[in-house]
Every structure is written in structure tokens, then in C-alpha cells.
Amino acid sequence: MPANILLVEDEPAIQELIAANLNRAGHHVVRAADAESAQRIVREALPDLILLDWMLPGASGIEFARRLRADERTRAIPIIMLTARGEEQDKVTGLETGADDYITKPFSPRELVARIKAVLRRRAPQATEDAVELGGLRLDPSTHRVTASDKALTLGPTEFRLLHFLMTHPERVHSRAQLLDQVWGDHVFVEERTVDVHIRRLRSVLEPGGYDALIQTVRGSGYRFSTQAPQPPATR
Ligand code: CA
């Protein structure tokens, strides 16, 4: 599954080189040359990962990373800092700001792609090709197959992405707005009830084996993928 990567880099030659390498590795790349235009892009749609140059005209990469970490909507976006500096103290500052990894220029394209893969695996598993198995379901992004106890299920593309996100982030409640951001990549123009429509479709595909119970509605909050039965109301 290609990841959507936002590349924030002001040097055109480096930007071009990195974008070409990421495209070759199968990723979608959106480019920005400064923090302000990157901010506008993020406001529209959340990327799976941000490659962020430290030294930018205007607000620095560090400032932009701080801003992203301070906002609940963008807090969890994985960030890899790019920098020409090799100082240990800079690395510490970068990681303290909330960067997930740090690469010093010049770096090999292969190293960059490997680091991206490692960070995605840790922080955004829905953007990787790794198969997920949970609660009797198995979802394989590389073959686009979902099975329930080895029986193949047929899911539409949106239901597939929705299930993938839920399975890679289990036991957590996701609001409709968060699901729109993460699964649809559009929290502005798509209505929240769209989420309910696709949850309903997903449940109906999962229903025959009773797997629909894995997708729980959390009243007033959103949805959760859970292998644990919801707490029964206290009786006595
Ligand atoms: Ca720069």
C-alpha cells in the first residue's frame, strides 16, 4: 500500500531527488518548500508521514514539528527530520521535539526508504504492506485479500481501508472525524454519516461468521475494533 508522504524541503535539487526516489519506492509524494505551505496541505488531508527539513525559510522544521505535535489532529503523524547538521545535540533536540527519526544529509536513497518503512511500521501500520491478523480475521494489503477463519470475504475499497485502519489500531475508540481523516483523507467535505454507511456495509460482510461483533459502536464517541466483548451492563 503506497504511503502518502509530505516532503517539506526548500532546496529544489534535493526535493526533486528525494521525490523521485520515493516515487520509485511506490509512495505518493506531495511537496512543500516551507512550513506555511506544508501547514496548508496538512489542513486539507493528513499525510501518512512527513519528511521535514530542519532548515527552512520562515518557520524552521523544528517549529513546524512542534506545531504539529501541539495539535490533537496532527499529533500522531510520523515525522522524519532531514538535516545537514550532524551534531549530537541537534539530534537530541529533533527527537525531543517529537520527530520519530532523524536523517543527516547526505544519505543514500536506500537508507531513506528503509527508515521510512521502519517508522511507518511502528507508527502508521495502515500505510504498510504488512498483513494483519486479529480476532480470526486476516487482512493482507499486498494481495488485497481478507479472510475470516480462512474463508475469503469480498470488501469494497473503502471498507477494506476502513477495516485495515481499525485492525491496525485495535481496542481504541476512533471518532467519525478521525476516521474521515485517516481512511478517507478528507475531513472537510465528506459528511460524518458517510462513516456510518461504510461501517454498516463492513459489518454486513463480516456478519455471517459473527465477525461483525469485532466492530463496536461506542455511543457518543465513534467506533472501535475489539476482540474483547463489550462490558455487559452491571446487573444485580
Ligand atoms: Ca533547507
PDB file of C-alpha atoms and ligand atoms in Angstrom:
ATOM      1  CA  MET A   1       0.000   0.000   0.000  1.00  0.00           C
ATOM      2  CA  PRO A   2       1.707   3.235  -1.027  1.00  0.00           C
ATOM      3  CA  ALA A   3       2.108   5.782   1.745  1.00  0.00           C
ATOM      4  CA  ASN A   4       1.191   9.440   1.279  1.00  0.00           C
ATOM      5  CA  ILE A   5       4.341  11.309   2.162  1.00  0.00           C
ATOM      6  CA  LEU A   6       4.587  15.052   2.622  1.00  0.00           C
ATOM      7  CA  LEU A   7       8.074  16.239   1.734  1.00  0.00           C
ATOM      8  CA  VAL A   8       8.998  19.626   3.174  1.00  0.00           C
ATOM      9  CA  GLU A   9      12.305  20.697   1.641  1.00  0.00           C
ATOM     10  CA  ASP A  10      13.314  24.090   0.260  1.00  0.00           C
ATOM     11  CA  GLU A  11      16.263  23.046  -1.913  1.00  0.00           C
ATOM     12  CA  PRO A  12      14.781  22.187  -5.328  1.00  0.00           C
ATOM     13  CA  ALA A  13      17.516  19.707  -6.347  1.00  0.00           C
ATOM     14  CA  ILE A  14      17.238  17.742  -3.088  1.00  0.00           C
ATOM     15  CA  GLN A  15      13.446  17.894  -3.199  1.00  0.00           C
ATOM     16  CA  GLU A  16      13.481  16.503  -6.722  1.00  0.00           C
ATOM     17  CA  LEU A  17      15.932  13.736  -5.857  1.00  0.00           C
ATOM     18  CA  ILE A  18      14.024  12.590  -2.765  1.00  0.00           C
ATOM     19  CA  ALA A  19      10.646  12.728  -4.528  1.00  0.00           C
ATOM     20  CA  ALA A  20      11.978  10.638  -7.429  1.00  0.00           C
ATOM     21  CA  ASN A  21      13.317   8.011  -5.041  1.00  0.00           C
ATOM     22  CA  LEU A  22      10.118   7.849  -3.013  1.00  0.00           C
ATOM     23  CA  ASN A  23       8.034   7.546  -6.164  1.00  0.00           C
ATOM     24  CA  ARG A  24      10.265   4.702  -7.290  1.00  0.00           C
ATOM     25  CA  ALA A  25       9.675   3.005  -3.914  1.00  0.00           C
ATOM     26  CA  GLY A  26       5.939   3.210  -4.639  1.00  0.00           C
ATOM     27  CA  HIS A  27       4.967   6.148  -2.427  1.00  0.00           C
ATOM     28  CA  HIS A  28       2.812   9.160  -3.272  1.00  0.00           C
ATOM     29  CA  VAL A  29       4.685  12.388  -2.631  1.00  0.00           C
ATOM     30  CA  VAL A  30       3.269  15.843  -2.015  1.00  0.00           C
ATOM     31  CA  ARG A  31       5.861  18.596  -1.850  1.00  0.00           C
ATOM     32  CA  ALA A  32       6.164  21.852   0.045  1.00  0.00           C
ATOM     33  CA  ALA A  33       9.087  24.273   0.193  1.00  0.00           C
ATOM     34  CA  ASP A  34       8.261  25.866   3.545  1.00  0.00           C
ATOM     35  CA  ALA A  35       6.332  25.244   6.751  1.00  0.00           C
ATOM     36  CA  GLU A  36       3.437  27.544   5.805  1.00  0.00           C
ATOM     37  CA  SER A  37       2.569  25.704   2.603  1.00  0.00           C
ATOM     38  CA  ALA A  38       3.082  22.373   4.400  1.00  0.00           C
ATOM     39  CA  GLN A  39       0.602  23.531   7.030  1.00  0.00           C
ATOM     40  CA  ARG A  40      -1.993  24.296   4.342  1.00  0.00           C
ATOM     41  CA  ILE A  41      -1.543  20.843   2.825  1.00  0.00           C
ATOM     42  CA  VAL A  42      -1.940  19.142   6.224  1.00  0.00           C
ATOM     43  CA  ARG A  43      -5.079  21.164   6.903  1.00  0.00           C
ATOM     44  CA  GLU A  44      -6.666  19.566   3.818  1.00  0.00           C
ATOM     45  CA  ALA A  45      -5.528  15.978   4.289  1.00  0.00           C
ATOM     46  CA  LEU A  46      -3.332  14.128   6.760  1.00  0.00           C
ATOM     47  CA  PRO A  47      -0.248  12.533   5.224  1.00  0.00           C
ATOM     48  CA  ASP A  48       0.926   9.101   6.460  1.00  0.00           C
ATOM     49  CA  LEU A  49       4.349  10.545   7.153  1.00  0.00           C
ATOM     50  CA  ILE A  50       6.219  13.866   6.920  1.00  0.00           C
ATOM     51  CA  LEU A  51       9.824  14.197   5.781  1.00  0.00           C
ATOM     52  CA  LEU A  52      10.809  17.508   7.261  1.00  0.00           C
ATOM     53  CA  ASP A  53      13.907  19.552   6.516  1.00  0.00           C
ATOM     54  CA  TRP A  54      15.319  21.252   9.586  1.00  0.00           C
ATOM     55  CA  MET A  55      16.479  24.497   7.907  1.00  0.00           C
ATOM     56  CA  LEU A  56      13.603  26.113   6.045  1.00  0.00           C
ATOM     57  CA  PRO A  57      12.917  29.704   5.040  1.00  0.00           C
ATOM     58  CA  GLY A  58      10.446  31.215   7.555  1.00  0.00           C
ATOM     59  CA  ALA A  59       9.439  28.838  10.327  1.00  0.00           C
ATOM     60  CA  SER A  60      12.061  26.111  10.857  1.00  0.00           C
ATOM     61  CA  GLY A  61      11.367  22.398  10.614  1.00  0.00           C
ATOM     62  CA  ILE A  62      11.619  22.187  14.400  1.00  0.00           C
ATOM     63  CA  GLU A  63       8.971  24.885  14.844  1.00  0.00           C
ATOM     64  CA  PHE A  64       6.676  23.161  12.387  1.00  0.00           C
ATOM     65  CA  ALA A  65       7.168  19.803  14.159  1.00  0.00           C
ATOM     66  CA  ARG A  66       6.268  21.456  17.480  1.00  0.00           C
ATOM     67  CA  ARG A  67       3.124  22.910  15.946  1.00  0.00           C
ATOM     68  CA  LEU A  68       2.088  19.507  14.602  1.00  0.00           C
ATOM     69  CA  ARG A  69       2.663  17.842  17.962  1.00  0.00           C
ATOM     70  CA  ALA A  70       0.668  20.516  19.788  1.00  0.00           C
ATOM     71  CA  ASP A  71      -2.453  19.935  17.681  1.00  0.00           C
ATOM     72  CA  GLU A  72      -4.556  16.899  18.547  1.00  0.00           C
ATOM     73  CA  ARG A  73      -5.463  16.261  14.917  1.00  0.00           C
ATOM     74  CA  THR A  74      -1.853  16.165  13.707  1.00  0.00           C
ATOM     75  CA  ARG A  75      -0.163  14.899  16.869  1.00  0.00           C
ATOM     76  CA  ALA A  76       0.280  11.318  15.673  1.00  0.00           C
ATOM     77  CA  ILE A  77       1.685  11.985  12.192  1.00  0.00           C
ATOM     78  CA  PRO A  78       5.091  10.286  11.981  1.00  0.00           C
ATOM     79  CA  ILE A  79       7.896  12.771  11.299  1.00  0.00           C
ATOM     80  CA  ILE A  80      11.396  12.121   9.990  1.00  0.00           C
ATOM     81  CA  MET A  81      13.687  15.138  10.244  1.00  0.00           C
ATOM     82  CA  LEU A  82      16.178  15.790   7.448  1.00  0.00           C
ATOM     83  CA  THR A  83      19.197  17.828   8.271  1.00  0.00           C
ATOM     84  CA  ALA A  84      22.637  18.794   7.109  1.00  0.00           C
ATOM     85  CA  ARG A  85      23.820  19.034  10.673  1.00  0.00           C
ATOM     86  CA  GLY A  86      25.483  16.087  12.295  1.00  0.00           C
ATOM     87  CA  GLU A  87      25.691  17.399  15.809  1.00  0.00           C
ATOM     88  CA  GLU A  88      24.557  15.072  18.553  1.00  0.00           C
ATOM     89  CA  GLN A  89      22.792  17.954  20.326  1.00  0.00           C
ATOM     90  CA  ASP A  90      20.723  18.702  17.213  1.00  0.00           C
ATOM     91  CA  LYS A  91      19.669  15.099  17.048  1.00  0.00           C
ATOM     92  CA  VAL A  92      18.554  15.232  20.670  1.00  0.00           C
ATOM     93  CA  THR A  93      16.627  18.482  20.036  1.00  0.00           C
ATOM     94  CA  GLY A  94      14.985  16.968  16.970  1.00  0.00           C
ATOM     95  CA  LEU A  95      13.860  13.859  18.819  1.00  0.00           C
ATOM     96  CA  GLU A  96      12.691  15.863  21.828  1.00  0.00           C
ATOM     97  CA  THR A  97      10.512  17.954  19.552  1.00  0.00           C
ATOM     98  CA  GLY A  98       8.721  14.771  18.639  1.00  0.00           C
ATOM     99  CA  ALA A  99      10.463  13.612  15.484  1.00  0.00           C
ATOM    100  CA  ASP A 100      10.322   9.827  15.154  1.00  0.00           C
ATOM    101  CA  ASP A 101      13.626   9.592  13.374  1.00  0.00           C
ATOM    102  CA  TYR A 102      16.388  11.787  12.120  1.00  0.00           C
ATOM    103  CA  ILE A 103      18.481  11.521   8.959  1.00  0.00           C
ATOM    104  CA  THR A 104      21.619  13.507   8.271  1.00  0.00           C
ATOM    105  CA  LYS A 105      22.300  14.683   4.708  1.00  0.00           C
ATOM    106  CA  PRO A 106      23.788  13.333   2.567  1.00  0.00           C
ATOM    107  CA  PHE A 107      22.002   9.974   2.887  1.00  0.00           C
ATOM    108  CA  SER A 108      21.517   7.156   0.436  1.00  0.00           C
ATOM    109  CA  PRO A 109      18.065   6.757  -1.111  1.00  0.00           C
ATOM    110  CA  ARG A 110      18.056   3.175   0.100  1.00  0.00           C
ATOM    111  CA  GLU A 111      18.651   4.253   3.681  1.00  0.00           C
ATOM    112  CA  LEU A 112      15.863   6.838   3.455  1.00  0.00           C
ATOM    113  CA  VAL A 113      13.370   4.287   2.095  1.00  0.00           C
ATOM    114  CA  ALA A 114      14.355   1.781   4.810  1.00  0.00           C
ATOM    115  CA  ARG A 115      13.942   4.384   7.568  1.00  0.00           C
ATOM    116  CA  ILE A 116      10.542   5.382   6.211  1.00  0.00           C
ATOM    117  CA  LYS A 117       9.454   1.756   6.224  1.00  0.00           C
ATOM    118  CA  ALA A 118      10.619   1.277   9.817  1.00  0.00           C
ATOM    119  CA  VAL A 119       8.837   4.414  11.047  1.00  0.00           C
ATOM    120  CA  LEU A 120       5.619   3.545   9.204  1.00  0.00           C
ATOM    121  CA  ARG A 121       5.670   0.037  10.648  1.00  0.00           C
ATOM    122  CA  ARG A 122       5.952   1.464  14.130  1.00  0.00           C
ATOM    123  CA  ARG A 123       3.694   4.500  13.827  1.00  0.00           C
ATOM    124  CA  ALA A 124       1.378   4.034  10.829  1.00  0.00           C
ATOM    125  CA  PRO A 125       0.992   0.296  10.154  1.00  0.00           C
ATOM    126  CA  GLN A 126      -2.066   1.007   7.966  1.00  0.00           C
ATOM    127  CA  ALA A 127       0.328   2.554   5.440  1.00  0.00           C
ATOM    128  CA  THR A 128       2.447  -0.607   5.099  1.00  0.00           C
ATOM    129  CA  GLU A 129       2.013  -3.856   3.185  1.00  0.00           C
ATOM    130  CA  ASP A 130       2.208  -5.966   6.338  1.00  0.00           C
ATOM    131  CA  ALA A 131      -0.617  -8.466   6.770  1.00  0.00           C
ATOM    132  CA  VAL A 132      -2.660  -8.109   9.967  1.00  0.00           C
ATOM    133  CA  GLU A 133      -4.324 -10.981  11.846  1.00  0.00           C
ATOM    134  CA  LEU A 134      -6.725 -10.341  14.675  1.00  0.00           C
ATOM    135  CA  GLY A 135      -9.843 -11.935  16.110  1.00  0.00           C
ATOM    136  CA  GLY A 136      -9.958 -14.630  13.397  1.00  0.00           C
ATOM    137  CA  LEU A 137      -9.673 -12.098  10.566  1.00  0.00           C
ATOM    138  CA  ARG A 138      -6.683 -11.808   8.301  1.00  0.00           C
ATOM    139  CA  LEU A 139      -6.159  -8.801   6.061  1.00  0.00           C
ATOM    140  CA  ASP A 140      -3.353  -8.749   3.518  1.00  0.00           C
ATOM    141  CA  PRO A 141      -2.751  -5.351   1.853  1.00  0.00           C
ATOM    142  CA  SER A 142      -0.322  -6.778  -0.709  1.00  0.00           C
ATOM    143  CA  THR A 143      -2.922  -9.142  -2.178  1.00  0.00           C
ATOM    144  CA  HIS A 144      -5.933  -7.050  -1.099  1.00  0.00           C
ATOM    145  CA  ARG A 145      -7.484 -10.153   0.490  1.00  0.00           C
ATOM    146  CA  VAL A 146      -9.475 -10.504   3.663  1.00  0.00           C
ATOM    147  CA  THR A 147     -10.300 -13.880   5.165  1.00  0.00           C
ATOM    148  CA  ALA A 148     -12.385 -14.855   8.172  1.00  0.00           C
ATOM    149  CA  SER A 149     -11.298 -18.252   9.528  1.00  0.00           C
ATOM    150  CA  ASP A 150      -9.690 -18.879   6.097  1.00  0.00           C
ATOM    151  CA  LYS A 151     -12.880 -18.054   4.218  1.00  0.00           C
ATOM    152  CA  ALA A 152     -12.454 -15.245   1.686  1.00  0.00           C
ATOM    153  CA  LEU A 153     -14.569 -12.106   2.132  1.00  0.00           C
ATOM    154  CA  THR A 154     -15.373  -9.565  -0.557  1.00  0.00           C
ATOM    155  CA  LEU A 155     -14.965  -5.977   0.552  1.00  0.00           C
ATOM    156  CA  GLY A 156     -15.248  -2.731  -1.372  1.00  0.00           C
ATOM    157  CA  PRO A 157     -12.141  -0.492  -1.441  1.00  0.00           C
ATOM    158  CA  THR A 158     -13.409   1.864   1.272  1.00  0.00           C
ATOM    159  CA  GLU A 159     -14.483  -0.995   3.559  1.00  0.00           C
ATOM    160  CA  PHE A 160     -11.054  -2.554   3.008  1.00  0.00           C
ATOM    161  CA  ARG A 161      -9.214   0.623   4.058  1.00  0.00           C
ATOM    162  CA  LEU A 162     -11.579   1.125   6.975  1.00  0.00           C
ATOM    163  CA  LEU A 163     -11.043  -2.430   8.247  1.00  0.00           C
ATOM    164  CA  HIS A 164      -7.286  -2.077   7.712  1.00  0.00           C
ATOM    165  CA  PHE A 165      -7.140   1.077   9.794  1.00  0.00           C
ATOM    166  CA  LEU A 166      -9.333  -0.384  12.553  1.00  0.00           C
ATOM    167  CA  MET A 167      -7.354  -3.654  12.692  1.00  0.00           C
ATOM    168  CA  THR A 168      -4.025  -1.813  12.897  1.00  0.00           C
ATOM    169  CA  HIS A 169      -5.404   0.411  15.678  1.00  0.00           C
ATOM    170  CA  PRO A 170      -7.469  -2.011  17.758  1.00  0.00           C
ATOM    171  CA  GLU A 171      -9.008  -1.517  21.189  1.00  0.00           C
ATOM    172  CA  ARG A 172      -9.117   2.254  20.669  1.00  0.00           C
ATOM    173  CA  VAL A 173     -12.126   4.425  20.033  1.00  0.00           C
ATOM    174  CA  HIS A 174     -11.971   6.429  16.808  1.00  0.00           C
ATOM    175  CA  SER A 175     -14.348   9.317  16.281  1.00  0.00           C
ATOM    176  CA  ARG A 176     -16.045   9.729  12.912  1.00  0.00           C
ATOM    177  CA  ALA A 177     -13.894  12.799  12.240  1.00  0.00           C
ATOM    178  CA  GLN A 178     -10.724  10.805  12.938  1.00  0.00           C
ATOM    179  CA  LEU A 179     -11.849   8.005  10.643  1.00  0.00           C
ATOM    180  CA  LEU A 180     -12.588  10.510   7.876  1.00  0.00           C
ATOM    181  CA  ASP A 181      -9.083  11.930   8.282  1.00  0.00           C
ATOM    182  CA  GLN A 182      -7.384   8.546   8.398  1.00  0.00           C
ATOM    183  CA  VAL A 183      -9.411   6.467   5.956  1.00  0.00           C
ATOM    184  CA  TRP A 184     -10.938   8.981   3.558  1.00  0.00           C
ATOM    185  CA  GLY A 185      -8.175  11.591   3.855  1.00  0.00           C
ATOM    186  CA  ASP A 186     -10.875  14.228   3.814  1.00  0.00           C
ATOM    187  CA  HIS A 187     -12.382  15.557   6.998  1.00  0.00           C
ATOM    188  CA  VAL A 188     -13.743  18.712   5.392  1.00  0.00           C
ATOM    189  CA  PHE A 189     -16.051  17.749   2.565  1.00  0.00           C
ATOM    190  CA  VAL A 190     -17.126  14.225   3.449  1.00  0.00           C
ATOM    191  CA  GLU A 191     -20.015  14.062   5.892  1.00  0.00           C
ATOM    192  CA  GLU A 192     -19.635  12.134   9.119  1.00  0.00           C
ATOM    193  CA  ARG A 193     -22.621   9.920   8.381  1.00  0.00           C
ATOM    194  CA  THR A 194     -20.631   8.520   5.429  1.00  0.00           C
ATOM    195  CA  VAL A 195     -18.617   6.672   8.076  1.00  0.00           C
ATOM    196  CA  ASP A 196     -21.786   5.058   9.431  1.00  0.00           C
ATOM    197  CA  VAL A 197     -22.782   3.925   5.937  1.00  0.00           C
ATOM    198  CA  HIS A 198     -19.463   2.158   5.374  1.00  0.00           C
ATOM    199  CA  ILE A 199     -19.369   0.682   8.880  1.00  0.00           C
ATOM    200  CA  ARG A 200     -22.791  -0.797   8.134  1.00  0.00           C
ATOM    201  CA  ARG A 201     -21.541  -2.294   4.848  1.00  0.00           C
ATOM    202  CA  LEU A 202     -18.440  -3.658   6.551  1.00  0.00           C
ATOM    203  CA  ARG A 203     -20.491  -5.264   9.303  1.00  0.00           C
ATOM    204  CA  SER A 204     -22.822  -6.919   6.822  1.00  0.00           C
ATOM    205  CA  VAL A 205     -19.833  -8.574   5.092  1.00  0.00           C
ATOM    206  CA  LEU A 206     -18.476  -9.725   8.461  1.00  0.00           C
ATOM    207  CA  GLU A 207     -21.836 -10.849   9.816  1.00  0.00           C
ATOM    208  CA  PRO A 208     -22.094 -14.435   8.506  1.00  0.00           C
ATOM    209  CA  GLY A 209     -19.348 -15.735  10.832  1.00  0.00           C
ATOM    210  CA  GLY A 210     -20.343 -13.393  13.645  1.00  0.00           C
ATOM    211  CA  TYR A 211     -17.268 -11.241  12.998  1.00  0.00           C
ATOM    212  CA  ASP A 212     -19.343  -8.072  12.894  1.00  0.00           C
ATOM    213  CA  ALA A 213     -19.164  -8.112  16.711  1.00  0.00           C
ATOM    214  CA  LEU A 214     -15.492  -7.083  16.348  1.00  0.00           C
ATOM    215  CA  ILE A 215     -16.641  -3.642  15.209  1.00  0.00           C
ATOM    216  CA  GLN A 216     -18.173  -1.983  18.229  1.00  0.00           C
ATOM    217  CA  THR A 217     -20.149   1.219  18.359  1.00  0.00           C
ATOM    218  CA  VAL A 218     -19.132   3.410  21.260  1.00  0.00           C
ATOM    219  CA  ARG A 219     -22.119   5.576  21.908  1.00  0.00           C
ATOM    220  CA  GLY A 220     -21.436   9.279  21.539  1.00  0.00           C
ATOM    221  CA  SER A 221     -17.780   8.649  20.594  1.00  0.00           C
ATOM    222  CA  GLY A 222     -17.336   6.529  17.492  1.00  0.00           C
ATOM    223  CA  TYR A 223     -16.167   3.036  16.632  1.00  0.00           C
ATOM    224  CA  ARG A 224     -13.701   0.527  17.972  1.00  0.00           C
ATOM    225  CA  PHE A 225     -12.259  -2.745  16.678  1.00  0.00           C
ATOM    226  CA  SER A 226     -12.075  -5.030  19.672  1.00  0.00           C
ATOM    227  CA  THR A 227     -11.522  -8.725  20.236  1.00  0.00           C
ATOM    228  CA  GLN A 228     -12.993  -8.322  23.711  1.00  0.00           C
ATOM    229  CA  ALA A 229     -16.713  -8.453  24.272  1.00  0.00           C
ATOM    230  CA  PRO A 230     -18.146  -5.108  25.341  1.00  0.00           C
ATOM    231  CA  GLN A 231     -18.637  -4.816  29.077  1.00  0.00           C
ATOM    232  CA  PRO A 232     -22.104  -6.102  29.937  1.00  0.00           C
ATOM    233  CA  PRO A 233     -24.163  -3.628  31.963  1.00  0.00           C
ATOM    234  CA  ALA A 234     -23.864  -4.302  35.668  1.00  0.00           C
ATOM    235  CA  THR A 235     -26.754  -6.430  36.929  1.00  0.00           C
ATOM    236  CA  ARG A 236     -27.932  -7.362  40.362  1.00  0.00           C
TER     237      ARG A 236
HETATM  238 CA    CA B   1      16.912  23.544   3.850  1.00  0.00          CA
END
